[in-house]
mmCIF file of C-alpha atoms in Angstrom:
data_model
loop_
_atom_site.group_PDB
_atom_site.id
_atom_site.type_symbol
_atom_site.label_atom_id
_atom_site.label_comp_id
_atom_site.label_asym_id
_atom_site.label_seq_id
_atom_site.Cartn_x
_atom_site.Cartn_y
_atom_site.Cartn_z
ATOM 1 C CA UNK A 23 -5.673 38.947 -45.955
ATOM 2 C CA UNK A 24 -5.932 35.140 -46.429
ATOM 3 C CA UNK A 25 -3.500 34.720 -43.570
ATOM 4 C CA UNK A 26 -5.655 36.829 -41.207
ATOM 5 C CA UNK A 27 -8.758 34.808 -42.184
ATOM 6 C CA UNK A 28 -6.930 31.567 -41.457
ATOM 7 C CA UNK A 29 -5.839 32.945 -38.057
ATOM 8 C CA UNK A 30 -9.392 33.926 -37.214
ATOM 9 C CA UNK A 31 -10.637 30.591 -38.302
ATOM 10 C CA UNK A 32 -8.043 28.802 -36.155
ATOM 11 C CA UNK A 33 -8.895 31.001 -33.232
ATOM 12 C CA UNK A 34 -12.595 30.184 -33.630
ATOM 13 C CA UNK A 35 -11.890 26.459 -33.968
ATOM 14 C CA UNK A 36 -9.643 26.575 -30.855
ATOM 15 C CA UNK A 37 -12.286 28.495 -28.874
ATOM 16 C CA UNK A 38 -14.988 25.996 -29.812
ATOM 17 C CA UNK A 39 -12.737 23.031 -28.869
ATOM 18 C CA UNK A 40 -11.745 24.692 -25.632
ATOM 19 C CA UNK A 41 -15.330 25.335 -24.751
ATOM 20 C CA UNK A 42 -16.291 21.743 -25.486
ATOM 21 C CA UNK A 43 -13.442 20.561 -23.372
ATOM 22 C CA UNK A 44 -14.325 22.706 -20.472
ATOM 23 C CA UNK A 45 -17.989 21.817 -20.591
ATOM 24 C CA UNK A 46 -17.274 18.206 -20.798
ATOM 25 C CA UNK A 47 -14.923 18.061 -17.734
ATOM 26 C CA UNK A 48 -15.979 17.767 -14.176
ATOM 27 C CA UNK A 49 -13.817 18.644 -11.164
ATOM 28 C CA UNK A 50 -13.010 15.894 -8.742
ATOM 29 C CA UNK A 51 -11.594 16.697 -5.402
ATOM 30 C CA UNK A 52 -9.254 14.217 -3.583
ATOM 31 C CA UNK A 53 -7.905 14.749 -0.120
ATOM 32 C CA UNK A 54 -5.734 12.007 1.304
ATOM 33 C CA UNK A 55 -7.388 9.299 -0.817
ATOM 34 C CA UNK A 56 -11.023 10.553 -0.535
ATOM 35 C CA UNK A 57 -12.981 10.471 -3.806
ATOM 36 C CA UNK A 58 -16.015 12.649 -3.240
ATOM 37 C CA UNK A 59 -18.037 14.638 -5.720
ATOM 38 C CA UNK A 60 -18.590 17.734 -3.548
ATOM 39 C CA UNK A 61 -21.240 19.068 -5.987
ATOM 40 C CA UNK A 62 -23.435 16.261 -4.882
ATOM 41 C CA UNK A 63 -22.196 15.156 -1.430
ATOM 42 C CA UNK A 64 -21.898 18.026 1.008
ATOM 43 C CA UNK A 65 -22.705 16.620 4.482
ATOM 44 C CA UNK A 66 -22.110 13.695 6.766
ATOM 45 C CA UNK A 67 -23.824 12.653 9.888
ATOM 46 C CA UNK A 68 -22.129 10.217 12.267
ATOM 47 C CA UNK A 69 -24.104 8.582 15.055
ATOM 48 C CA UNK A 70 -22.535 7.697 18.382
ATOM 49 C CA UNK A 71 -21.102 4.164 18.208
ATOM 50 C CA UNK A 72 -21.905 2.532 21.666
ATOM 51 C CA UNK A 73 -19.648 -0.030 23.099
ATOM 52 C CA UNK A 74 -21.772 -3.315 23.170
ATOM 53 C CA UNK A 75 -18.814 -5.649 23.562
ATOM 54 C CA UNK A 76 -19.010 -8.030 26.548
ATOM 55 C CA UNK A 77 -15.656 -6.825 27.765
ATOM 56 C CA UNK A 78 -15.735 -3.150 28.457
ATOM 57 C CA UNK A 79 -12.944 -0.581 28.742
ATOM 58 C CA UNK A 80 -14.247 2.803 29.638
ATOM 59 C CA UNK A 81 -12.360 5.226 27.401
ATOM 60 C CA UNK A 82 -12.652 3.007 24.257
ATOM 61 C CA UNK A 83 -16.107 4.291 23.150
ATOM 62 C CA UNK A 84 -15.228 7.994 23.229
ATOM 63 C CA UNK A 85 -11.778 7.276 21.713
ATOM 64 C CA UNK A 86 -13.427 5.527 18.771
ATOM 65 C CA UNK A 87 -16.190 8.106 18.191
ATOM 66 C CA UNK A 88 -13.661 10.950 18.341
ATOM 67 C CA UNK A 89 -11.314 9.259 15.892
ATOM 68 C CA UNK A 90 -14.156 8.412 13.468
ATOM 69 C CA UNK A 91 -15.409 12.030 13.423
ATOM 70 C CA UNK A 92 -11.849 13.425 13.132
ATOM 71 C CA UNK A 93 -10.900 11.535 10.058
ATOM 72 C CA UNK A 94 -13.870 12.960 8.048
ATOM 73 C CA UNK A 95 -13.178 16.472 9.429
ATOM 74 C CA UNK A 96 -9.459 16.342 8.647
ATOM 75 C CA UNK A 97 -9.509 14.544 5.283
ATOM 76 C CA UNK A 98 -12.611 15.732 3.543
ATOM 77 C CA UNK A 99 -14.526 18.982 3.049
ATOM 78 C CA UNK A 100 -17.829 17.437 4.280
ATOM 79 C CA UNK A 101 -19.804 19.376 6.779
ATOM 80 C CA UNK A 102 -20.806 17.337 9.795
ATOM 81 C CA UNK A 103 -24.466 17.578 10.663
ATOM 82 C CA UNK A 104 -26.383 15.966 13.469
ATOM 83 C CA UNK A 105 -29.057 14.340 11.175
ATOM 84 C CA UNK A 106 -29.872 13.614 7.600
ATOM 85 C CA UNK A 107 -26.438 13.996 6.201
ATOM 86 C CA UNK A 108 -25.892 13.116 2.500
ATOM 87 C CA UNK A 109 -23.696 10.336 4.015
ATOM 88 C CA UNK A 110 -24.630 8.650 7.279
ATOM 89 C CA UNK A 111 -22.649 6.313 9.519
ATOM 90 C CA UNK A 112 -24.130 4.303 12.390
ATOM 91 C CA UNK A 113 -23.165 1.251 14.242
ATOM 92 C CA UNK A 114 -21.605 -0.183 17.391
ATOM 93 C CA UNK A 115 -18.512 -1.721 18.874
ATOM 94 C CA UNK A 116 -19.525 -5.369 18.941
ATOM 95 C CA UNK A 117 -16.401 -7.091 20.222
ATOM 96 C CA UNK A 118 -13.366 -6.363 22.375
ATOM 97 C CA UNK A 119 -11.497 -9.226 23.900
ATOM 98 C CA UNK A 120 -8.135 -10.796 24.494
ATOM 99 C CA UNK A 121 -7.191 -14.431 23.649
ATOM 100 C CA UNK A 122 -4.116 -16.578 24.001
ATOM 101 C CA UNK A 123 -2.076 -16.336 20.864
ATOM 102 C CA UNK A 124 0.627 -18.836 21.503
ATOM 103 C CA UNK A 125 1.682 -21.205 24.296
ATOM 104 C CA UNK A 126 5.290 -21.463 25.421
ATOM 105 C CA UNK A 127 7.045 -24.851 25.963
ATOM 106 C CA UNK A 128 6.143 -24.734 29.651
ATOM 107 C CA UNK A 129 2.448 -24.744 28.907
ATOM 108 C CA UNK A 130 1.821 -21.059 29.734
ATOM 109 C CA UNK A 131 0.654 -18.339 27.375
ATOM 110 C CA UNK A 132 3.618 -16.510 25.735
ATOM 111 C CA UNK A 133 1.644 -14.132 23.471
ATOM 112 C CA UNK A 134 -1.810 -12.535 23.897
ATOM 113 C CA UNK A 135 -3.962 -11.014 21.214
ATOM 114 C CA UNK A 136 -6.285 -8.039 21.746
ATOM 115 C CA UNK A 137 -9.136 -7.840 19.227
ATOM 116 C CA UNK A 138 -11.711 -5.209 18.383
ATOM 117 C CA UNK A 139 -14.685 -5.427 15.976
ATOM 118 C CA UNK A 140 -17.023 -2.656 14.930
ATOM 119 C CA UNK A 141 -20.300 -3.080 13.033
ATOM 120 C CA UNK A 142 -21.028 -0.162 10.604
ATOM 121 C CA UNK A 143 -24.067 0.776 8.562
ATOM 122 C CA UNK A 144 -23.294 3.268 5.890
ATOM 123 C CA UNK A 145 -25.931 5.091 3.924
ATOM 124 C CA UNK A 146 -25.357 7.358 0.924
ATOM 125 C CA UNK A 147 -28.567 9.276 0.376
ATOM 126 C CA UNK A 148 -27.414 10.523 -3.042
ATOM 127 C CA UNK A 149 -26.153 7.145 -4.308
ATOM 128 C CA UNK A 150 -28.071 4.401 -2.465
ATOM 129 C CA UNK A 151 -26.229 1.637 -4.502
ATOM 130 C CA UNK A 152 -23.194 2.425 -2.137
ATOM 131 C CA UNK A 153 -25.028 1.650 1.053
ATOM 132 C CA UNK A 154 -23.686 -1.318 3.109
ATOM 133 C CA UNK A 155 -23.583 -2.984 6.455
ATOM 134 C CA UNK A 156 -20.347 -4.749 7.472
ATOM 135 C CA UNK A 157 -17.908 -5.358 10.213
ATOM 136 C CA UNK A 158 -14.382 -4.019 10.546
ATOM 137 C CA UNK A 159 -11.828 -5.587 12.747
ATOM 138 C CA UNK A 160 -8.304 -5.141 13.986
ATOM 139 C CA UNK A 161 -6.030 -6.988 16.435
ATOM 140 C CA UNK A 162 -2.728 -6.455 18.117
ATOM 141 C CA UNK A 163 -0.413 -8.867 19.953
ATOM 142 C CA UNK A 164 1.389 -8.327 23.116
ATOM 143 C CA UNK A 165 3.791 -10.322 25.279
ATOM 144 C CA UNK A 166 1.774 -12.300 27.855
ATOM 145 C CA UNK A 167 4.283 -11.187 30.559
ATOM 146 C CA UNK A 168 2.833 -7.627 30.205
ATOM 147 C CA UNK A 169 -0.245 -6.612 32.052
ATOM 148 C CA UNK A 170 -3.131 -5.569 29.665
ATOM 149 C CA UNK A 171 -3.456 -2.342 31.750
ATOM 150 C CA UNK A 172 0.091 -1.431 30.777
ATOM 151 C CA UNK A 173 -0.406 -1.805 26.978
ATOM 152 C CA UNK A 174 -4.134 -1.333 26.537
ATOM 153 C CA UNK A 175 -4.251 2.383 25.788
ATOM 154 C CA UNK A 176 -1.516 2.176 23.014
ATOM 155 C CA UNK A 177 -2.978 -0.990 21.492
ATOM 156 C CA UNK A 178 -6.573 0.240 21.470
ATOM 157 C CA UNK A 179 -5.366 3.546 19.870
ATOM 158 C CA UNK A 180 -3.639 1.499 17.161
ATOM 159 C CA UNK A 181 -6.694 -0.702 16.486
ATOM 160 C CA UNK A 182 -9.027 2.278 16.451
ATOM 161 C CA UNK A 183 -6.812 4.072 13.898
ATOM 162 C CA UNK A 184 -6.817 0.920 11.682
ATOM 163 C CA UNK A 185 -10.580 0.381 11.906
ATOM 164 C CA UNK A 186 -11.330 4.077 11.299
ATOM 165 C CA UNK A 187 -9.117 4.077 8.220
ATOM 166 C CA UNK A 188 -10.905 0.860 6.988
ATOM 167 C CA UNK A 189 -14.204 2.582 7.403
ATOM 168 C CA UNK A 190 -13.065 5.800 5.723
ATOM 169 C CA UNK A 191 -11.665 3.868 2.767
ATOM 170 C CA UNK A 192 -14.835 1.803 2.375
ATOM 171 C CA UNK A 193 -17.130 4.876 2.484
ATOM 172 C CA UNK A 194 -15.345 7.751 0.631
ATOM 173 C CA UNK A 195 -12.199 6.472 -0.823
ATOM 174 C CA UNK A 196 -13.979 3.932 -3.021
ATOM 175 C CA UNK A 197 -11.310 1.282 -2.360
#
């Protein structure tokens, strides 16, 4: 009889401890580095980022906007809404240019650098302390003997990917 009482007592103690443990824990979801409390944050709204750079390349604006939207769709469970998302991104492409990176011994440019900068305003309606405004940049070099038209699509895609990952990490990965 004493053994059964000890077993019951142990079962009750274990039940209480398990209940306390379960009540004290919260579930945290992580998808590809995202750290979002989906109990609080459920939606995101992303404004169109216009290209306000002095130098314009037609496809760049839509390429950037699609890539920015896609990363949140593919790597989080957030629902995209047109307005008033729990998270909100707005901004603009502020710079896109090419500069001489290095000069060869004959005085001509040997390497060019293509640069892109995006200004981002991030608002977290649930945790306003996380709000920020900042710029994200990327650059790529290419041989000056190549025409920009020949390498532009590939290099812009690489820069957009890098900038979008920087934005994603700054907004939902808490890095």
